Short mmCIF file of N, CA, C and O in Angstrom, two decimals:
data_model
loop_
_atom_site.label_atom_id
_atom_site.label_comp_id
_atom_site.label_asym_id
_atom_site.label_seq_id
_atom_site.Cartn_x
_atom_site.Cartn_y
_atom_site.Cartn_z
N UNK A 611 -51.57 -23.33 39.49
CA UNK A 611 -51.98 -24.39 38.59
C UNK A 611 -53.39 -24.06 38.09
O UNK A 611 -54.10 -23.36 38.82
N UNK A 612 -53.81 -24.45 37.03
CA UNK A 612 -55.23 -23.79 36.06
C UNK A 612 -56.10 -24.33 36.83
O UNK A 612 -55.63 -24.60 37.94
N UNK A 613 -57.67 -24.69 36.61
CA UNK A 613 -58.41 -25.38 36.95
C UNK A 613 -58.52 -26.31 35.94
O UNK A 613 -59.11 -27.28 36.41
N UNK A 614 -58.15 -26.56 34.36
CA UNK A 614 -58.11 -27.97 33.87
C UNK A 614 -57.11 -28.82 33.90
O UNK A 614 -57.21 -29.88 33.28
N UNK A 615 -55.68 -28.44 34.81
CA UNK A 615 -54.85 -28.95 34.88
C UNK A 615 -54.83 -29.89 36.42
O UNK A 615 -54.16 -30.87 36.74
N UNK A 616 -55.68 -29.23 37.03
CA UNK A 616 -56.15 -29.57 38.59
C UNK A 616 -56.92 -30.79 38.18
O UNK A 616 -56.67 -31.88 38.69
N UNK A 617 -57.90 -30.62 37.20
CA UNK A 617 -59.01 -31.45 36.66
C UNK A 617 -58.12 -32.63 35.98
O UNK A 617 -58.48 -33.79 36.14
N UNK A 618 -56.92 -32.33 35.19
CA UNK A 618 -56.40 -33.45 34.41
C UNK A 618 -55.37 -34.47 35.57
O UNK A 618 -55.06 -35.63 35.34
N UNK A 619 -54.95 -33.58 36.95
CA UNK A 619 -54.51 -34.34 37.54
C UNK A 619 -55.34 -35.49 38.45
O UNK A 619 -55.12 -36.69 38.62
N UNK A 620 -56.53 -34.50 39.03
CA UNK A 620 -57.23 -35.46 39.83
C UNK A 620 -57.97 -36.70 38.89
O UNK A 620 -58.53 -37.59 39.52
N UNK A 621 -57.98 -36.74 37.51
CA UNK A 621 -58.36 -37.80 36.96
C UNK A 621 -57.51 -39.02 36.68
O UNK A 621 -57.94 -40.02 36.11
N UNK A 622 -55.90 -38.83 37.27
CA UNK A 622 -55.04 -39.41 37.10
C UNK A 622 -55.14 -40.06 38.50
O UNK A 622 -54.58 -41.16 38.53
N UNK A 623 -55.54 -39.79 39.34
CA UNK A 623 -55.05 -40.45 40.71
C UNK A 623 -56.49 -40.87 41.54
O UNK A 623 -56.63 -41.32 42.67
N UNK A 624 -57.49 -40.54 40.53
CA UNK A 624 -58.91 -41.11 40.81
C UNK A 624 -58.87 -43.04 40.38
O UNK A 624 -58.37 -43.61 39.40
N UNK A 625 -59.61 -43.60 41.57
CA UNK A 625 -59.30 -45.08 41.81
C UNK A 625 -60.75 -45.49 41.38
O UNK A 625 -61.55 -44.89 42.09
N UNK A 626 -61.38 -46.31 40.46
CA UNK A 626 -62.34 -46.88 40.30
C UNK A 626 -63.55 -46.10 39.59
O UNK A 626 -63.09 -46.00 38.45
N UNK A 627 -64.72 -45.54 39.55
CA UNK A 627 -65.67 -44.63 39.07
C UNK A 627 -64.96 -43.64 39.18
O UNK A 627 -64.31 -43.49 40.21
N UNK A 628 -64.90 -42.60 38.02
CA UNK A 628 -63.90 -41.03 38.28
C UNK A 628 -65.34 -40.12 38.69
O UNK A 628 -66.41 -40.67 38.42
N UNK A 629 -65.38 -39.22 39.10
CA UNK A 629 -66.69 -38.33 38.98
C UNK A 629 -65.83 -36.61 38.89
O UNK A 629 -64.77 -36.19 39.35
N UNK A 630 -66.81 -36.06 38.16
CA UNK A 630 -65.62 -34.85 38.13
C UNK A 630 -65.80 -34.21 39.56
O UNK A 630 -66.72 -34.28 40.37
N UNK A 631 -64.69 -33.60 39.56
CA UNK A 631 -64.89 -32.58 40.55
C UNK A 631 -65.12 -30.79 40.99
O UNK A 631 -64.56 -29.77 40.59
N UNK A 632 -65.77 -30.93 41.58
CA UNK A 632 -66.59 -29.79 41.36
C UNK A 632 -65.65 -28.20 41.51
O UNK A 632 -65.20 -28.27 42.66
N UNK A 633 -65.34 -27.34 41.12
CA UNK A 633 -64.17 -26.47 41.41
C UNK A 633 -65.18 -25.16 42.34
O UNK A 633 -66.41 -25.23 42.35
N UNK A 634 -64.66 -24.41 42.81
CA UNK A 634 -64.73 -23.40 44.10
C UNK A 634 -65.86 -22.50 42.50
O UNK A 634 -65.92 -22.82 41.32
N UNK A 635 -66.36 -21.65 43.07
CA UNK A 635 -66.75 -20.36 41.96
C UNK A 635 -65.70 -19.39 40.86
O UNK A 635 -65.76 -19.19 39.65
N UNK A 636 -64.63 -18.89 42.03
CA UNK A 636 -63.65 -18.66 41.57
C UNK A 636 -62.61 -19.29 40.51
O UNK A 636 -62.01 -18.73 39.59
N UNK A 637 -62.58 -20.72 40.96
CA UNK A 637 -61.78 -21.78 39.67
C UNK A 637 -62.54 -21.54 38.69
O UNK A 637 -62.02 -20.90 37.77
N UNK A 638 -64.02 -21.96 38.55
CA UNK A 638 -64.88 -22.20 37.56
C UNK A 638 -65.00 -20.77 36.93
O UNK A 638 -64.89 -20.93 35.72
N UNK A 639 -65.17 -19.51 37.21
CA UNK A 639 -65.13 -18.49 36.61
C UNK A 639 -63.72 -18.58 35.53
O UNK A 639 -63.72 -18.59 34.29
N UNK A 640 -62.71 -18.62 36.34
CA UNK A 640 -61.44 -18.60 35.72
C UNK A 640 -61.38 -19.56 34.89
O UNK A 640 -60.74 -19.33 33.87
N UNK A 641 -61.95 -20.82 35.03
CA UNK A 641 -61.28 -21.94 33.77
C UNK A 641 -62.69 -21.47 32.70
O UNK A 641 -62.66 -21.76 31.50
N UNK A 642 -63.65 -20.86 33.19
CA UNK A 642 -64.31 -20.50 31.16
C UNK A 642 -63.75 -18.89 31.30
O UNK A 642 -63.38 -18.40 30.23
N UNK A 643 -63.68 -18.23 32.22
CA UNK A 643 -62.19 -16.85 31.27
C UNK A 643 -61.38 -17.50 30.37
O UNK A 643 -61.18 -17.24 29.19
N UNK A 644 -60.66 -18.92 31.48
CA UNK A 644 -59.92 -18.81 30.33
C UNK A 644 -59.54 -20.16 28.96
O UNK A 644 -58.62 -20.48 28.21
N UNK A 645 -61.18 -20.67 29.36
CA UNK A 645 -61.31 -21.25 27.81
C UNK A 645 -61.97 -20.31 26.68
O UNK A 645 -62.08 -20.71 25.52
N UNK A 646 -62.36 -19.16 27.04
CA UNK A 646 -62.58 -17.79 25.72
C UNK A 646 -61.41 -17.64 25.67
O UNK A 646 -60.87 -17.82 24.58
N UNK A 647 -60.72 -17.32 26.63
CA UNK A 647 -59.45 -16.32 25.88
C UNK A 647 -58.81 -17.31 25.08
O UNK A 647 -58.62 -16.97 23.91
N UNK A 648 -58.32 -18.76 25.49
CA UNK A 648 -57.84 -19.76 24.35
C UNK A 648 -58.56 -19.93 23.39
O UNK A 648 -57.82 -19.95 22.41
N UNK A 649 -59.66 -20.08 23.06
CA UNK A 649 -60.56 -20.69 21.79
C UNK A 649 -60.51 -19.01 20.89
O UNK A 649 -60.55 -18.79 19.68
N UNK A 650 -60.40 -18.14 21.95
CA UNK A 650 -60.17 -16.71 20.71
C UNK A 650 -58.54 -16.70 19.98
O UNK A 650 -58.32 -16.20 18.88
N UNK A 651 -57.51 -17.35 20.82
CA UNK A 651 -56.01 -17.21 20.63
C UNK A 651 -56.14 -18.16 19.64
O UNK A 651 -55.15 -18.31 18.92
N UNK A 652 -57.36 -19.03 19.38
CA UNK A 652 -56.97 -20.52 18.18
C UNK A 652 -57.28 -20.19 17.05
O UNK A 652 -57.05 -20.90 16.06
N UNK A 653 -57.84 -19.06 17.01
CA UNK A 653 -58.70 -18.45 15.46
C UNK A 653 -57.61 -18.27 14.10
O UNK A 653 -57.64 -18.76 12.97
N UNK A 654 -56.54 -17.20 14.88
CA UNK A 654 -55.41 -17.22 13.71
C UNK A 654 -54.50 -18.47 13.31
O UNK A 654 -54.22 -18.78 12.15
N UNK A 655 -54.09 -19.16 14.47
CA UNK A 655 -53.54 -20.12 13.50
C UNK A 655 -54.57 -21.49 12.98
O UNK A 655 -54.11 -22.48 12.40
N UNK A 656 -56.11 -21.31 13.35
CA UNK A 656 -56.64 -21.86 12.46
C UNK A 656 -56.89 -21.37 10.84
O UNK A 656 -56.87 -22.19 9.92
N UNK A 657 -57.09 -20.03 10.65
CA UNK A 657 -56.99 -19.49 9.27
C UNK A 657 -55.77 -18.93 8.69
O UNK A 657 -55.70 -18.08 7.79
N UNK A 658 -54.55 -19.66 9.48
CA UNK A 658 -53.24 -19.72 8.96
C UNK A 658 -53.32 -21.53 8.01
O UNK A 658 -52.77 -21.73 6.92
N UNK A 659 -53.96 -22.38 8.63
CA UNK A 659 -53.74 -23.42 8.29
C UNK A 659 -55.27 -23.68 7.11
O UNK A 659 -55.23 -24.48 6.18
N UNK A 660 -56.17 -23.02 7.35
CA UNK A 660 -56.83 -23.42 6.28
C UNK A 660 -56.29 -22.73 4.86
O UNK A 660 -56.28 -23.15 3.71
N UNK A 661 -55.78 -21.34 5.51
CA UNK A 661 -55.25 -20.76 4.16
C UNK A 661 -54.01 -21.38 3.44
O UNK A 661 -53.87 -21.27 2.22
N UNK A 662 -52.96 -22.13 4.38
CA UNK A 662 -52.27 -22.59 3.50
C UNK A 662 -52.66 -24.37 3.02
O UNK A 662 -51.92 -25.13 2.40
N UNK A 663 -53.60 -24.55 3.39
CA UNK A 663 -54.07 -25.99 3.37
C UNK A 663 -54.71 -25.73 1.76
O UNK A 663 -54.24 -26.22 0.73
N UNK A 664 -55.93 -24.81 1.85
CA UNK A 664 -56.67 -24.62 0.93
C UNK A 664 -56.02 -23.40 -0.68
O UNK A 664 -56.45 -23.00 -1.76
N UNK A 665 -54.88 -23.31 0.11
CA UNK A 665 -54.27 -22.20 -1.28
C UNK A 665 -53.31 -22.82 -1.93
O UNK A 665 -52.66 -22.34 -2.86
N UNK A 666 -53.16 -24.29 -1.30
CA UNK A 666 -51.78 -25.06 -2.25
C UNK A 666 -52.43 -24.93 -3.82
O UNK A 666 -51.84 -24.53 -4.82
N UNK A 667 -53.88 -25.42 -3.68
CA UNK A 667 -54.62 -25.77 -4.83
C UNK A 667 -54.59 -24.29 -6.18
O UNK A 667 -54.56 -24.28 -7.41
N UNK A 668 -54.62 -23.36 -5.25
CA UNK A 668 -54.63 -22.07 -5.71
C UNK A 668 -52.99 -21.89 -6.29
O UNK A 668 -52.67 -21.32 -7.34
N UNK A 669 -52.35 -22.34 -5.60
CA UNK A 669 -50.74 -22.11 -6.12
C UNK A 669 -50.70 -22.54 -7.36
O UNK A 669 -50.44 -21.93 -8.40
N UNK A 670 -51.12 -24.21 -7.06
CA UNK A 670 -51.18 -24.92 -8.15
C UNK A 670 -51.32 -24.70 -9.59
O UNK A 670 -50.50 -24.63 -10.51
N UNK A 671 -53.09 -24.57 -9.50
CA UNK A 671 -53.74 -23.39 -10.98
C UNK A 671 -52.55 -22.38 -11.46
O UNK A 671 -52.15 -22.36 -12.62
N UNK A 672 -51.96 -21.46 -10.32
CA UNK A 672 -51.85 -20.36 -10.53
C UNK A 672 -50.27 -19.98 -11.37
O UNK A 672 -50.03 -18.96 -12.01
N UNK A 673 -49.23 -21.28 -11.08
CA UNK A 673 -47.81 -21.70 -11.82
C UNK A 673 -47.92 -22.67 -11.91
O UNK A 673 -47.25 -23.30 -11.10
N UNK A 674 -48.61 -23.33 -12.67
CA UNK A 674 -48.61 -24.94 -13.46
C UNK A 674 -46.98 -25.35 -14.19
O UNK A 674 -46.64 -26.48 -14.54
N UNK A 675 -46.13 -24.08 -14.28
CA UNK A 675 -44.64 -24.58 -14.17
C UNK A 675 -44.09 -25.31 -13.08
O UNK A 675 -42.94 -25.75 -13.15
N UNK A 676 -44.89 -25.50 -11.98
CA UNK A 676 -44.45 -25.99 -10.97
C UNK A 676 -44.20 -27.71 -10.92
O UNK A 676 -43.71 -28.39 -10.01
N UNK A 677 -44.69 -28.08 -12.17
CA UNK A 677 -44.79 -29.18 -11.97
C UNK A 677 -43.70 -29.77 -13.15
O UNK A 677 -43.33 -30.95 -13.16
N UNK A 678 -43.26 -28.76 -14.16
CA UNK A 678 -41.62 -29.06 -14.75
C UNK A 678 -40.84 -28.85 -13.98
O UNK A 678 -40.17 -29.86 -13.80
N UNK A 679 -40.44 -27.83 -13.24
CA UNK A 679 -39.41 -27.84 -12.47
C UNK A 679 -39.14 -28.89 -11.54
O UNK A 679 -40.08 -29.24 -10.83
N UNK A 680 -38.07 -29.44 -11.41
CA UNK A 680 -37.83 -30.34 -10.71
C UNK A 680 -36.92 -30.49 -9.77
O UNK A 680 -36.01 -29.74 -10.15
N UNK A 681 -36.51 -31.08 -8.56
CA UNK A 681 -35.68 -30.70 -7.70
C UNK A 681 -35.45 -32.09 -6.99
O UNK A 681 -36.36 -32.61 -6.34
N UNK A 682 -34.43 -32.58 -7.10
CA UNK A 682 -33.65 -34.21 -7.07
C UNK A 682 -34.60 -34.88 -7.87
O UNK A 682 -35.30 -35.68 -7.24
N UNK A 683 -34.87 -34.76 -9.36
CA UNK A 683 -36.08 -35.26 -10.06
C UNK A 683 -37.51 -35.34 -9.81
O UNK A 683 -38.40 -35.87 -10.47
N UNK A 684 -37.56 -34.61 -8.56
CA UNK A 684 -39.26 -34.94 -8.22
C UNK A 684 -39.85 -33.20 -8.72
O UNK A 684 -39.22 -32.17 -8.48
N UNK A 685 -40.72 -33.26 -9.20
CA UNK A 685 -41.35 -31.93 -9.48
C UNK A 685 -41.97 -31.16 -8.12
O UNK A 685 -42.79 -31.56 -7.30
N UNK A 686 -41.41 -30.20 -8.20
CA UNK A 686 -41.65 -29.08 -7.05
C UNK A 686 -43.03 -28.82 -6.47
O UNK A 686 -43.18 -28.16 -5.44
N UNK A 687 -44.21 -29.42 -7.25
CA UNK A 687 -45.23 -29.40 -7.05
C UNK A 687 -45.68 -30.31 -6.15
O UNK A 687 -46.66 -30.05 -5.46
N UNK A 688 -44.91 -31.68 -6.03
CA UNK A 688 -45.31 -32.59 -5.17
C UNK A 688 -44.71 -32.70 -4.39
O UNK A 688 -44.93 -33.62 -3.61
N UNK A 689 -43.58 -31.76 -4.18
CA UNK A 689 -42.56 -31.85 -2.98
C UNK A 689 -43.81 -30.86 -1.96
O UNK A 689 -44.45 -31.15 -0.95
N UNK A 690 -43.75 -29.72 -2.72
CA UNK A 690 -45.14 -28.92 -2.26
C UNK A 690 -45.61 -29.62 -1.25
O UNK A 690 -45.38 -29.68 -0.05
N UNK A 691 -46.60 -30.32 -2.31
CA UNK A 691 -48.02 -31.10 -1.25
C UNK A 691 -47.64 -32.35 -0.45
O UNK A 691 -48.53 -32.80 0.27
N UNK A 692 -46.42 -33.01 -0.48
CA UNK A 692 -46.16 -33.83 0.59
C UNK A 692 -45.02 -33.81 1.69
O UNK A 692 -44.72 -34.72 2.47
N UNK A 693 -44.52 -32.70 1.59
CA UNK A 693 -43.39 -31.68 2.57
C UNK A 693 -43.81 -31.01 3.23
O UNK A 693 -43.96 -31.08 4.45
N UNK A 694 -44.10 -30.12 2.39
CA UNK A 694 -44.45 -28.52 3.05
C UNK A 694 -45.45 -28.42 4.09
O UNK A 694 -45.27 -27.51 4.91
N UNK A 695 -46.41 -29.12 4.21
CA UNK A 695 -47.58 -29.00 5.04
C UNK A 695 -46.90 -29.36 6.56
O UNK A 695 -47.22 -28.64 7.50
N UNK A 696 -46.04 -30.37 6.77
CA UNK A 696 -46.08 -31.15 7.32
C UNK A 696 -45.26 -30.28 8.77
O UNK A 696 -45.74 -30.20 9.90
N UNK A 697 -44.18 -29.80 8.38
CA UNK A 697 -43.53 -28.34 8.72
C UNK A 697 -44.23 -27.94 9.77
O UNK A 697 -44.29 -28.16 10.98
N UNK A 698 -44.92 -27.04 8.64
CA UNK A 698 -46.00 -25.63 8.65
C UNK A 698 -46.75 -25.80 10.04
O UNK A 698 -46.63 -24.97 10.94
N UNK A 699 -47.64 -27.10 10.16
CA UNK A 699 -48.71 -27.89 10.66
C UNK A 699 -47.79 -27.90 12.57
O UNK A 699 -48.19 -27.38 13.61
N UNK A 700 -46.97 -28.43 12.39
CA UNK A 700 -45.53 -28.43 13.50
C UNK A 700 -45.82 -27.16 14.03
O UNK A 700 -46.59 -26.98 14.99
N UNK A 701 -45.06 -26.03 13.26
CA UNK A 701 -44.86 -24.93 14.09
C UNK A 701 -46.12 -23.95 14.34
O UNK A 701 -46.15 -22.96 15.08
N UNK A 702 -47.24 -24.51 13.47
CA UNK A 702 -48.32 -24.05 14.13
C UNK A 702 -48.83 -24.43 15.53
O UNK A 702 -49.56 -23.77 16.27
N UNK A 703 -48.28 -25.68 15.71
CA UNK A 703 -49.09 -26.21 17.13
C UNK A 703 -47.82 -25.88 18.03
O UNK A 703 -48.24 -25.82 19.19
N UNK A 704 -46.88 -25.72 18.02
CA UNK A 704 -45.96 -25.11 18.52
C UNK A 704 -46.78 -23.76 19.09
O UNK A 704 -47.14 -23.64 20.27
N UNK A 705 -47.00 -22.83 18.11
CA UNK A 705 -46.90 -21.39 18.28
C UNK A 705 -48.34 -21.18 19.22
O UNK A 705 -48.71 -20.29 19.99
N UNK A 706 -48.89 -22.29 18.82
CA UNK A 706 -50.47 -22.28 19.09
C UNK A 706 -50.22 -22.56 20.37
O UNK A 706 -50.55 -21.69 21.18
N UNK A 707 -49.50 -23.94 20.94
CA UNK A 707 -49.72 -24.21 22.41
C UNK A 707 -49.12 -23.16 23.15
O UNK A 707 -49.65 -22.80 24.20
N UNK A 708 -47.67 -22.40 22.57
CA UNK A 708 -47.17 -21.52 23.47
C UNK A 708 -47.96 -20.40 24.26
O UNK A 708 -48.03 -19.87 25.36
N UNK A 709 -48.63 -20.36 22.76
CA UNK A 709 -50.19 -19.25 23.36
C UNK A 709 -50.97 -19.26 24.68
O UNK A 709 -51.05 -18.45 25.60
N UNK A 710 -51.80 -21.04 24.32
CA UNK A 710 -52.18 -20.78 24.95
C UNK A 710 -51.69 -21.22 26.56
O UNK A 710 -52.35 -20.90 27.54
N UNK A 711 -50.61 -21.89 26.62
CA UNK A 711 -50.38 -21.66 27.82
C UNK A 711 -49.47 -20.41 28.92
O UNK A 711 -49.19 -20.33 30.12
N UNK A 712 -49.29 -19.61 27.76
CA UNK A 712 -49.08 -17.72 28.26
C UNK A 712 -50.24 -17.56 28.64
O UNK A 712 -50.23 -17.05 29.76
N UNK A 713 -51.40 -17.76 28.21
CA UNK A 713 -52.69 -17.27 28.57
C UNK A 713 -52.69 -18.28 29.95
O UNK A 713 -52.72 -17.75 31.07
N UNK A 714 -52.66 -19.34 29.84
CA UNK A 714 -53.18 -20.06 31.22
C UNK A 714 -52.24 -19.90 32.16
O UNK A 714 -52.40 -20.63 33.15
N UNK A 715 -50.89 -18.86 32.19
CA UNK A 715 -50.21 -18.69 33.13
C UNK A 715 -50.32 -16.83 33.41
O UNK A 715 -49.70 -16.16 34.24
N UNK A 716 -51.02 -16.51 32.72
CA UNK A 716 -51.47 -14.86 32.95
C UNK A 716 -52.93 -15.26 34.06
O UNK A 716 -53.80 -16.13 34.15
N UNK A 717 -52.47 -13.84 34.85
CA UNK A 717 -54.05 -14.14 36.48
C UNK A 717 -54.81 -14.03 35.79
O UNK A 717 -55.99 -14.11 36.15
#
C-alpha cells in the first residue's frame, strides 16, 4: 500500500482532531519518489488537453465550412465544441489515473 493511501486511510478512521501522521524515512522518501514520478507522468496528458482545448479555436478559423455543414441540423462546429471535449477529457483521466497508479504500484 503507498504512503498516501496509508495517509488517506488513517484519515478515515481518525476520531475527533485528525493530526497527520508522521511516516518511517523510508515511506516519506518513497511517497515524494513517487509524487515526481506522477506530477512528471501528468505533463502529457496535460498538453494533450490544452492542445485540444486551445486548437478547437484554431480548427475553427482554419474550416469556417464547419459551420454549414450540418449533421441532424446542428452545424458540426457546435457539435465540435459541446461533444467532443467532453469524451476526450474522460479518457484522458482514464489514461492519466491508469498511469499513475502503475507508477504507485512499481517499488
Amino acid at each position: 500500500m503507498s504512503p498516501q493511501t496509508r495517509l488517506a486511510h488513517s484519515r478515515r478512521r481518525a476520531r475527533g482532531r485528525w493530526r497527520v501522521p508522521k511516516l518511517d524515512p523510508a515511506g516519506a522518501d518513497r511517497a515524494a519518489t513517487l509524487y515526481r514520478r506522477q506530477r512528471t507522468l501528468a505533463v502529457a496528458p496535460l498538453l494533450l488537453l490544452f492542445t485540444g482545448i486551445l486548437g478547437l479555436p484554431l480548427v475553427f478559423a482554419l474550416f469556417p465550412a464547419l459551420d454549414d455543414l450540418r449533421l441532424l441540423g446542428i452545424p458540426v462546429s457546435w457539435l465540435a465544441l459541446a461533444v467532443l471535449p467532453y469524451p476526450a477529457l474522460t479518457l484522458l483521466a482514464g489514461w492519466q489515473l491508469r498511469r499513475a497508479e502503475q507508477a504507485e504500484d512499481r517499488p
